[in-house]
PDB file of C-alpha atoms in Angstrom:
ATOM      1  CA  MET A   1      28.453   1.021   8.119  1.00 88.00           C
ATOM      2  CA  SER A   2      28.831   0.147   4.462  1.00 91.00           C
ATOM      3  CA  GLU A   3      30.287  -3.251   5.295  1.00 91.00           C
ATOM      4  CA  LEU A   4      27.453  -4.049   7.720  1.00 92.00           C
ATOM      5  CA  LEU A   5      24.837  -2.887   5.226  1.00 94.00           C
ATOM      6  CA  GLN A   6      26.216  -5.110   2.470  1.00 93.00           C
ATOM      7  CA  PHE A   7      26.490  -8.013   4.884  1.00 92.00           C
ATOM      8  CA  PHE A   8      22.858  -7.590   6.036  1.00 94.00           C
ATOM      9  CA  LYS A   9      21.531  -7.263   2.473  1.00 93.00           C
ATOM     10  CA  ARG A  10      23.436 -10.356   1.411  1.00 92.00           C
ATOM     11  CA  GLU A  11      22.811 -12.642   4.417  1.00 92.00           C
ATOM     12  CA  GLY A  12      20.056 -11.095   6.515  1.00 93.00           C
ATOM     13  CA  ILE A  13      20.314  -9.434   9.917  1.00 95.00           C
ATOM     14  CA  GLU A  14      19.625 -12.403  12.156  1.00 94.00           C
ATOM     15  CA  SER A  15      21.951 -14.849  10.403  1.00 92.00           C
ATOM     16  CA  HIS A  16      24.859 -14.098  12.793  1.00 90.00           C
ATOM     17  CA  THR A  17      25.349 -13.234  16.445  1.00 91.00           C
ATOM     18  CA  ASP A  18      26.941  -9.967  17.557  1.00 90.00           C
ATOM     19  CA  GLU A  19      30.140 -11.881  18.253  1.00 91.00           C
ATOM     20  CA  GLU A  20      30.219 -13.242  14.710  1.00 91.00           C
ATOM     21  CA  LEU A  21      29.602  -9.746  13.333  1.00 90.00           C
ATOM     22  CA  ILE A  22      32.476  -8.382  15.429  1.00 90.00           C
ATOM     23  CA  ARG A  23      34.763 -11.054  13.969  1.00 91.00           C
ATOM     24  CA  LYS A  24      33.591 -10.408  10.407  1.00 87.00           C
ATOM     25  CA  LEU A  25      34.064  -6.652  10.831  1.00 86.00           C
ATOM     26  CA  ASP A  26      37.467  -7.271  12.423  1.00 89.00           C
ATOM     27  CA  ILE A  27      36.876  -4.841  15.291  1.00 90.00           C
ATOM     28  CA  ARG A  28      37.158  -5.123  19.060  1.00 92.00           C
ATOM     29  CA  GLN A  29      34.169  -5.775  21.316  1.00 92.00           C
ATOM     30  CA  SER A  30      34.792  -2.414  23.030  1.00 93.00           C
ATOM     31  CA  THR A  31      34.657  -0.591  19.685  1.00 92.00           C
ATOM     32  CA  PHE A  32      31.437  -2.400  18.793  1.00 91.00           C
ATOM     33  CA  ASN A  33      29.924  -1.403  22.167  1.00 92.00           C
ATOM     34  CA  GLU A  34      30.965   2.235  21.644  1.00 93.00           C
ATOM     35  CA  LEU A  35      29.318   2.318  18.230  1.00 93.00           C
ATOM     36  CA  PHE A  36      26.051   0.541  19.089  1.00 94.00           C
ATOM     37  CA  ARG A  37      23.940   0.471  22.266  1.00 94.00           C
ATOM     38  CA  ASN A  38      22.345  -2.798  21.170  1.00 94.00           C
ATOM     39  CA  ARG A  39      21.409  -4.720  18.046  1.00 94.00           C
ATOM     40  CA  ALA A  40      18.325  -2.601  17.355  1.00 96.00           C
ATOM     41  CA  ASP A  41      20.506   0.522  17.513  1.00 96.00           C
ATOM     42  CA  MET A  42      22.972  -1.083  15.101  1.00 96.00           C
ATOM     43  CA  VAL A  43      20.185  -1.892  12.607  1.00 97.00           C
ATOM     44  CA  ARG A  44      18.743   1.632  12.985  1.00 97.00           C
ATOM     45  CA  GLN A  45      22.147   3.223  12.292  1.00 97.00           C
ATOM     46  CA  VAL A  46      22.752   0.966   9.293  1.00 97.00           C
ATOM     47  CA  THR A  47      19.275   1.845   7.980  1.00 97.00           C
ATOM     48  CA  LEU A  48      19.939   5.586   8.309  1.00 98.00           C
ATOM     49  CA  PHE A  49      23.255   5.110   6.509  1.00 98.00           C
ATOM     50  CA  ASP A  50      21.465   3.187   3.735  1.00 97.00           C
ATOM     51  CA  ILE A  51      18.887   5.962   3.314  1.00 96.00           C
ATOM     52  CA  GLU A  52      21.622   8.583   2.898  1.00 96.00           C
ATOM     53  CA  GLU A  53      23.424   6.349   0.382  1.00 96.00           C
ATOM     54  CA  GLN A  54      20.211   5.909  -1.597  1.00 93.00           C
ATOM     55  CA  LYS A  55      19.686   9.679  -1.721  1.00 94.00           C
ATOM     56  CA  ARG A  56      23.200  10.210  -3.101  1.00 95.00           C
ATOM     57  CA  GLU A  57      22.823   7.416  -5.652  1.00 95.00           C
ATOM     58  CA  GLN A  58      19.467   8.795  -6.796  1.00 94.00           C
ATOM     59  CA  VAL A  59      20.893  12.263  -7.473  1.00 94.00           C
ATOM     60  CA  LYS A  60      23.740  10.683  -9.452  1.00 95.00           C
ATOM     61  CA  LEU A  61      21.371   8.429 -11.405  1.00 94.00           C
ATOM     62  CA  LEU A  62      18.951  11.198 -12.354  1.00 94.00           C
ATOM     63  CA  ALA A  63      21.783  13.438 -13.539  1.00 94.00           C
ATOM     64  CA  ASN A  64      22.202  11.035 -16.494  1.00 89.00           C
ATOM     65  CA  ALA A  65      18.587  11.256 -17.689  1.00 92.00           C
ATOM     66  CA  ASN A  66      17.704  13.175 -20.831  1.00 91.00           C
ATOM     67  CA  SER A  67      14.059  13.819 -19.967  1.00 94.00           C
ATOM     68  CA  PRO A  68      11.468  13.373 -17.221  1.00 95.00           C
ATOM     69  CA  VAL A  69      10.269  10.205 -19.000  1.00 93.00           C
ATOM     70  CA  GLU A  70      13.767   8.726 -18.728  1.00 92.00           C
ATOM     71  CA  GLU A  71      13.973   9.811 -15.091  1.00 94.00           C
ATOM     72  CA  ILE A  72      10.840   7.837 -14.178  1.00 88.00           C
ATOM     73  CA  MET A  73      12.000   4.791 -16.113  1.00 86.00           C
ATOM     74  CA  MET A  74      15.540   4.925 -14.658  1.00 90.00           C
ATOM     75  CA  LEU A  75      14.199   5.139 -11.101  1.00 85.00           C
ATOM     76  CA  LEU A  76      11.951   2.142 -11.639  1.00 79.00           C
ATOM     77  CA  GLN A  77      14.689   0.121 -13.329  1.00 82.00           C
ATOM     78  CA  ASP A  78      17.131   0.982 -10.522  1.00 84.00           C
ATOM     79  CA  GLY A  79      14.576  -0.034  -7.902  1.00 77.00           C
ATOM     80  CA  ILE A  80      14.182  -3.437  -9.521  1.00 74.00           C
ATOM     81  CA  ARG A  81      17.949  -3.924  -9.769  1.00 79.00           C
ATOM     82  CA  LYS A  82      18.342  -3.116  -6.079  1.00 82.00           C
ATOM     83  CA  MET A  83      15.552  -5.489  -5.072  1.00 74.00           C
ATOM     84  CA  ARG A  84      17.218  -8.309  -7.022  1.00 75.00           C
ATOM     85  CA  GLU A  85      20.432  -7.719  -5.051  1.00 83.00           C
ATOM     86  CA  ILE A  86      18.764  -7.995  -1.642  1.00 83.00           C
ATOM     87  CA  ASN A  87      18.247 -11.311   0.088  1.00 83.00           C
ATOM     88  CA  PRO A  88      14.515 -11.485   1.004  1.00 79.00           C
ATOM     89  CA  VAL A  89      15.604 -12.607   4.499  1.00 86.00           C
ATOM     90  CA  TYR A  90      16.957  -9.079   5.093  1.00 89.00           C
ATOM     91  CA  ILE A  91      13.530  -7.546   4.502  1.00 84.00           C
ATOM     92  CA  SER A  92      11.813 -10.232   6.562  1.00 84.00           C
ATOM     93  CA  ASP A  93      14.272  -9.718   9.449  1.00 92.00           C
ATOM     94  CA  MET A  94      13.610  -5.977   9.428  1.00 90.00           C
ATOM     95  CA  GLN A  95       9.834  -6.360   9.227  1.00 86.00           C
ATOM     96  CA  ASN A  96       9.656  -8.952  11.999  1.00 89.00           C
ATOM     97  CA  ASN A  97      12.406  -7.878  14.419  1.00 95.00           C
ATOM     98  CA  TYR A  98      13.244  -4.197  13.874  1.00 96.00           C
ATOM     99  CA  PRO A  99      10.020  -2.204  13.512  1.00 95.00           C
ATOM    100  CA  GLU A 100      11.764   1.153  14.054  1.00 96.00           C
ATOM    101  CA  ALA A 101      14.274   0.518  11.252  1.00 96.00           C
ATOM    102  CA  TRP A 102      11.549  -0.894   8.980  1.00 92.00           C
ATOM    103  CA  GLY A 103       9.422   2.194   9.679  1.00 94.00           C
ATOM    104  CA  LEU A 104      12.343   4.473   8.736  1.00 96.00           C
ATOM    105  CA  THR A 105      12.777   2.539   5.485  1.00 91.00           C
ATOM    106  CA  MET A 106       9.087   2.652   4.568  1.00 88.00           C
ATOM    107  CA  ASP A 107       8.814   6.352   5.483  1.00 91.00           C
ATOM    108  CA  PHE A 108      11.760   7.091   3.209  1.00 92.00           C
ATOM    109  CA  VAL A 109      10.438   4.992   0.329  1.00 86.00           C
ATOM    110  CA  ASN A 110       6.978   6.549   0.554  1.00 85.00           C
ATOM    111  CA  SER A 111       7.943  10.189   1.098  1.00 88.00           C
ATOM    112  CA  ASN A 112      10.969  10.207  -1.214  1.00 89.00           C
ATOM    113  CA  ASN A 113       9.215   8.446  -4.068  1.00 84.00           C
ATOM    114  CA  GLN A 114       6.109  10.567  -3.688  1.00 85.00           C
ATOM    115  CA  HIS A 115       8.155  13.784  -3.727  1.00 90.00           C
ATOM    116  CA  VAL A 116      10.599  12.783  -6.482  1.00 92.00           C
ATOM    117  CA  ASN A 117       7.922  11.304  -8.767  1.00 89.00           C
ATOM    118  CA  ALA A 118       5.652  14.335  -8.314  1.00 91.00           C
ATOM    119  CA  ASP A 119       8.550  16.657  -9.182  1.00 94.00           C
ATOM    120  CA  ILE A 120       9.478  14.633 -12.273  1.00 94.00           C
ATOM    121  CA  LEU A 121       5.872  14.377 -13.441  1.00 94.00           C
ATOM    122  CA  ASN A 122       5.299  18.096 -12.907  1.00 95.00           C
ATOM    123  CA  ARG A 123       8.380  18.993 -14.957  1.00 95.00           C
ATOM    124  CA  GLY A 124       7.313  16.467 -17.584  1.00 96.00           C
ATOM    125  CA  ILE A 125       3.894  18.097 -17.861  1.00 96.00           C
ATOM    126  CA  LEU A 126       5.456  21.546 -18.226  1.00 96.00           C
ATOM    127  CA  GLN A 127       7.889  20.248 -20.877  1.00 96.00           C
ATOM    128  CA  GLY A 128       5.140  18.475 -22.832  1.00 96.00           C
ATOM    129  CA  TYR A 129       6.121  14.849 -22.096  1.00 96.00           C
ATOM    130  CA  PHE A 130       3.191  13.999 -19.813  1.00 96.00           C
ATOM    131  CA  ARG A 131      -0.476  14.817 -20.310  1.00 96.00           C
ATOM    132  CA  LYS A 132      -1.724  17.996 -18.673  1.00 95.00           C
ATOM    133  CA  ASP A 133      -4.874  16.322 -17.316  1.00 94.00           C
ATOM    134  CA  ILE A 134      -3.186  13.777 -15.032  1.00 93.00           C
ATOM    135  CA  ASN A 135      -3.796  13.912 -11.289  1.00 93.00           C
ATOM    136  CA  LEU A 136      -0.245  14.219  -9.899  1.00 90.00           C
ATOM    137  CA  GLN A 137      -1.044  12.940  -6.427  1.00 88.00           C
ATOM    138  CA  LEU A 138      -2.937   9.927  -7.730  1.00 92.00           C
ATOM    139  CA  VAL A 139      -0.403   9.033 -10.439  1.00 91.00           C
ATOM    140  CA  THR A 140       2.553   9.214  -8.022  1.00 88.00           C
ATOM    141  CA  LYS A 141       0.679   6.922  -5.620  1.00 88.00           C
ATOM    142  CA  ILE A 142      -0.151   4.488  -8.430  1.00 90.00           C
ATOM    143  CA  LEU A 143       3.496   4.372  -9.579  1.00 84.00           C
ATOM    144  CA  LEU A 144       4.622   3.569  -6.038  1.00 84.00           C
ATOM    145  CA  GLU A 145       1.960   0.921  -5.451  1.00 88.00           C
ATOM    146  CA  GLN A 146       2.691  -0.704  -8.819  1.00 86.00           C
ATOM    147  CA  PHE A 147       6.346  -0.958  -7.808  1.00 78.00           C
ATOM    148  CA  PHE A 148       5.429  -2.599  -4.476  1.00 81.00           C
ATOM    149  CA  MET A 149       3.078  -4.986  -6.272  1.00 86.00           C
ATOM    150  CA  MET A 150       5.732  -5.862  -8.833  1.00 78.00           C
ATOM    151  CA  ILE A 151       8.392  -6.754  -6.241  1.00 72.00           C
ATOM    152  CA  ASN A 152       5.990  -8.692  -4.025  1.00 79.00           C
ATOM    153  CA  PRO A 153       6.862 -12.390  -4.465  1.00 78.00           C
ATOM    154  CA  MET A 154       3.313 -13.335  -3.416  1.00 85.00           C
ATOM    155  CA  VAL A 155       1.909 -11.431  -6.412  1.00 90.00           C
ATOM    156  CA  PHE A 156       4.647 -12.238  -8.942  1.00 85.00           C
ATOM    157  CA  PRO A 157       6.610 -15.309  -7.757  1.00 83.00           C
ATOM    158  CA  PRO A 158      10.090 -15.080  -9.317  1.00 75.00           C
ATOM    159  CA  ASP A 159      10.012 -18.743 -10.351  1.00 80.00           C
ATOM    160  CA  ARG A 160       6.879 -18.108 -12.444  1.00 89.00           C
ATOM    161  CA  TYR A 161       7.378 -14.572 -13.736  1.00 84.00           C
ATOM    162  CA  ASP A 162      10.312 -12.799 -15.330  1.00 78.00           C
ATOM    163  CA  LEU A 163      10.615  -9.509 -13.435  1.00 72.00           C
ATOM    164  CA  ALA A 164      11.785  -7.699 -16.571  1.00 69.00           C
ATOM    165  CA  GLU A 165       8.615  -8.778 -18.400  1.00 78.00           C
ATOM    166  CA  VAL A 166       6.449  -7.767 -15.436  1.00 82.00           C
ATOM    167  CA  PHE A 167       8.246  -4.400 -15.428  1.00 76.00           C
ATOM    168  CA  ARG A 168       7.595  -3.954 -19.123  1.00 74.00           C
ATOM    169  CA  SER A 169       3.964  -5.009 -18.887  1.00 82.00           C
ATOM    170  CA  ILE A 170       3.210  -2.664 -16.016  1.00 81.00           C
ATOM    171  CA  TYR A 171       5.260   0.390 -16.782  1.00 77.00           C
ATOM    172  CA  LEU A 172       5.566   0.591 -20.546  1.00 74.00           C
ATOM    173  CA  TYR A 173       1.817   0.713 -20.941  1.00 82.00           C
ATOM    174  CA  TYR A 174       1.108   2.800 -17.852  1.00 85.00           C
ATOM    175  CA  VAL A 175       3.802   5.394 -18.495  1.00 85.00           C
ATOM    176  CA  ARG A 176       2.902   5.505 -22.175  1.00 84.00           C
ATOM    177  CA  GLY A 177      -0.712   6.109 -21.131  1.00 90.00           C
ATOM    178  CA  ILE A 178       0.167   9.225 -19.118  1.00 93.00           C
ATOM    179  CA  CYS A 179       2.528  10.497 -21.811  1.00 93.00           C
ATOM    180  CA  THR A 180       1.881  12.810 -24.684  1.00 95.00           C
ATOM    181  CA  GLU A 181       2.837  11.475 -28.114  1.00 93.00           C
ATOM    182  CA  VAL A 182       6.388  12.827 -27.689  1.00 93.00           C
ATOM    183  CA  GLY A 183       6.752  11.303 -24.208  1.00 93.00           C
ATOM    184  CA  GLY A 184       5.324   7.978 -25.351  1.00 89.00           C
ATOM    185  CA  LYS A 185       7.940   7.685 -28.073  1.00 90.00           C
ATOM    186  CA  GLN A 186      10.660   8.341 -25.485  1.00 89.00           C
ATOM    187  CA  ALA A 187       9.257   5.650 -23.199  1.00 86.00           C
ATOM    188  CA  GLU A 188       9.271   3.129 -26.057  1.00 85.00           C
ATOM    189  CA  GLN A 189      12.824   4.128 -27.018  1.00 87.00           C
ATOM    190  CA  PHE A 190      13.943   3.647 -23.408  1.00 85.00           C
ATOM    191  CA  PHE A 191      12.463   0.154 -23.304  1.00 78.00           C
ATOM    192  CA  SER A 192      14.015  -0.882 -26.620  1.00 81.00           C
ATOM    193  CA  ARG A 193      17.405   0.722 -25.814  1.00 83.00           C
ATOM    194  CA  HIS A 194      17.608  -1.157 -22.520  1.00 76.00           C
ATOM    195  CA  ASN A 195      16.240  -4.430 -23.948  1.00 66.00           C
ATOM    196  CA  ILE A 196      13.370  -4.422 -21.493  1.00 58.00           C
TER     197      ILE A 196
END
């Protein structure tokens, strides 16, 4: 699955026929038919594999954070890095041809980010990094929507805007605004340490 996932993210889903995929994967037609009922099933299975991989990577990533402020910033930075590595054709192929797989992806992004961000923000409030008066549900939704806006090429065309500068402009000021003085200093240190 890993090989298919990387192939799809690099070249898109529709860029090759099943026969070409079988050749690239160096497997037999019979093996391919045993693994996948059809192309939609293949994309669904690859999507489920990708979701599990993302969960594992997220746990590993967050284990390296020193505070809830760093956790939020690391998640956002990782999301941008991953989006830069994906060919936009892959997303377009999923949206237009594989609604079940696209739905699984969007459900994961929405529910996981909502849950993880709410947990981080809650711990940050309790530890004194985030303001006590923030509305957790609203702030987690805003963080998610800002991320979607930032990676949308219609809003911020990559040939006109440096994604790192967009990231800084959106998140440094927003995260600093929901932080206490201690949390705000950590956010600024994160940005300067990572040359963002």
